[in-house]
Each structure stands twice: as structure tokens, then as C-alpha cells.
C-alpha atoms as one frame of an Amber mdcrd trajectory, in Angstrom:
protein
   0.000   0.000   0.000   1.401   3.363  -0.980   1.364   6.124   1.550   0.540
   9.629   0.611   3.015  12.375   1.415   1.963  15.271   3.634   1.713  17.667
   0.699  -0.453  15.418  -1.503  -4.083  16.348  -2.019  -6.974  14.382  -3.296
  -9.109  15.803  -6.089 -11.983  16.720  -3.761 -11.886  19.824  -1.625 -14.161
  18.774   1.206 -17.346  19.185  -0.819 -16.726  22.843  -1.560 -16.777  24.088
  -5.100 -13.666  25.626  -6.573 -13.057  29.181  -7.639 -15.074  30.855  -4.870
 -18.312  29.910  -6.561 -21.287  28.404  -4.799 -22.887  25.317  -6.282 -25.524
  27.430  -7.998 -22.855  29.115 -10.112 -23.146  32.458  -8.341 -20.360  33.937
  -6.301 -20.989  35.323  -2.829 -20.430  38.791  -4.261 -23.554  38.293  -6.422
 -25.756  37.904  -3.329 -26.867  40.733  -0.998 -24.105  41.790   1.381 -21.684
  39.196   0.007 -23.403  36.432   1.959 -23.925  32.888   0.728 -27.320  31.479
  -0.101 -27.133  29.287   2.996 -26.427  32.294   5.223 -29.415  34.108   3.749
 -31.680  31.068   4.168 -30.605  30.381   7.775 -30.821  34.084   8.615 -34.392
  34.254   7.348 -35.354  31.125   9.274 -33.814  32.606  12.429 -35.730  35.840
  11.849 -39.008  33.904  11.902 -37.944  31.946  14.988 -36.887  35.103  16.858
 -40.135  36.823  15.947 -42.073  33.904  17.393 -39.965  33.815  20.577 -40.405
  37.561  21.102 -44.126  37.342  20.368 -44.672  34.705  23.048 -42.702  36.822
  25.515 -41.819  34.299  28.244 -39.120  36.529  29.705 -38.117  37.259  33.283
 -36.498  40.599  32.522 -38.809  43.450  33.631 -37.759  45.505  30.585 -39.218
  42.805  28.316 -42.255  41.787  30.385 -44.174  45.057  30.178 -45.821  44.319
  26.826 -42.873  45.409  24.700 -43.544  44.696  21.036 -40.376  44.177  18.983
 -40.029  43.746  15.225 -37.133  41.643  13.928 -36.249  43.200  10.582 -33.190
  41.137   9.634 -30.838  38.486  10.958 -27.299  38.340   9.590 -25.387  35.177
  10.355 -21.650  34.591  10.153 -20.257  32.204   7.516 -19.622  29.520  10.177
 -23.254  29.902  11.424 -22.080  30.408  15.027 -22.878  34.093  15.481 -25.985
  35.966  14.452 -26.757  39.670  14.590 -30.460  40.431  14.853 -31.578  43.892
  13.817 -34.676  44.834  15.772 -36.962  47.810  16.243 -39.275  48.286  19.230
 -42.795  49.331  18.267 -42.847  53.097  18.008 -39.115  53.221  18.677 -39.720
  53.924  22.376 -37.044  52.933  24.890 -35.012  51.365  22.106 -31.684  51.312
  23.975 -33.313  49.803  27.062 -35.020  47.111  24.957 -31.810  46.261  23.057
 -29.913  45.932  26.347 -32.648  43.670  27.751 -32.587  41.448  24.654 -28.821
  41.107  24.898 -29.197  40.125  28.571 -31.781  37.489  27.572 -29.522  36.128
  24.806 -28.893  32.800  26.568 -32.621  32.102  26.949 -33.294  33.132  23.336
 -30.454  30.922  22.098 -31.839  27.937  24.025 -35.333  28.494  22.619 -33.958
  28.869  19.085 -31.909  25.673  19.470 -35.117  23.700  19.998 -36.619  25.073
  16.796 -33.788  25.115  14.242 -32.075  22.203  12.582 -28.416  23.154  13.041
 -25.602  21.390  14.880 -25.059  24.415  17.091 -27.455  27.220  17.832 -25.848
  30.566  17.055 -25.057  33.180  19.674 -27.219  36.238  19.186 -26.377  39.895
  19.477 -29.137  42.442  19.094 -28.744  45.814  17.414 -31.142  48.630  16.684
 -32.243  48.719  13.059 -31.548  52.224  11.842 -32.760  51.670   8.286 -36.130
  53.266   9.137 -34.383  56.475  10.221 -32.282  56.434   7.059 -35.380  55.958
   4.873 -37.119  58.867   6.628 -34.045  61.060   6.075 -34.018  60.247   2.349
 -37.772  60.884   2.135 -37.349  64.313   3.783 -34.509  65.133   1.387 -36.618
  64.200  -1.642 -39.461  66.438  -0.443 -37.150  69.452  -0.034 -38.250  72.307
  -2.390 -34.832  72.554  -4.087 -34.829  68.839  -4.875 -38.436  68.987  -6.098
 -37.475  71.832  -8.460 -34.605  69.763  -9.852 -36.846  66.736 -10.288 -39.516
  68.732 -12.172 -37.066  70.634 -14.380 -36.042  67.785 -16.777 -39.653  66.652
 -17.197 -40.714  70.182 -18.193 -37.852  70.479 -20.732 -38.822  67.212 -22.441
 -42.459  68.232 -22.918 -41.484  71.522 -24.656 -39.640  69.748 -27.484
């Protein structure tokens, strides 16, 4: 029997495709945020699970007991599926920092609950962050409604109709 030297490799690369391409023929750069299809799929499943856990609200923390309604807008998971960042927004945006701190304190309970509901070897560790995309969208909306911007938007349309 011939022994293989330390530097020899077999033709397979542990089931991973070559060239940085996923099996679907798309690179990670083609997907939103440079994440793989699996990361997106697991992140979406975790978003649903977190929403359900937060809806049921079996928490001991007084900052989460008082009828706090939280929306989970997105969950981003690391490539190794061990860490997840959940972007959340309390209803009405009230006491957002207090709610985020309470969710991070309840991370162990949330991780345990998620572990019972997801089919992964290890349940990811969660960190919760405030979703600021709503504020950014409102800022863009205000900018688009500014009179100077409205004048610029109407100007090209008026010039085209005169021709």
C-alpha cells in the first residue's frame, strides 16, 4: 500500500466548489451583502424563529415583560453559522436602547429556545442591534421632499415636454 506524502491532495476539496463559486454558479459577491445562499436562508429562518420567541414573551427581565412589542427586521449570520446579529426595532421606537440591552441580557434564553426550533448542529449566539434603516429611509424621504430637490426633479420633465 502506498502512503501519501503530507503535501499530496486528493481531487476533492471537502465538498466545496472551486473558484469561490457556490454550487448554484453564483459567487458570494452576487448575493446581498456578500453572503452565501445558505447564510441568507438560515438568517431568514432565524428571523421567523426570533419573531415567534419575542411574540410569546416568556421573559423574566422586567424591561421585556411590560408588553414590549419588537419587530425583527433582519438576521445576519456569520459564515460559520455560530454568530448571528439580529436587527430589531421596538414598536414606536420607544425605549429602544433599554429594549436592546434587555434582549442582549436574555440572549442565553433566546439561544436555548432557538436551538429547539432550528435544525443546526449548534445554535448561534445572538447579538441584538437597533435597526436604523427606518431612520435612514425617513431622512431620504425628507430630502426628496425638499423644495430645491423637487425643483430639480420637475425641471427635466418640463424640458422634455417643450420639445
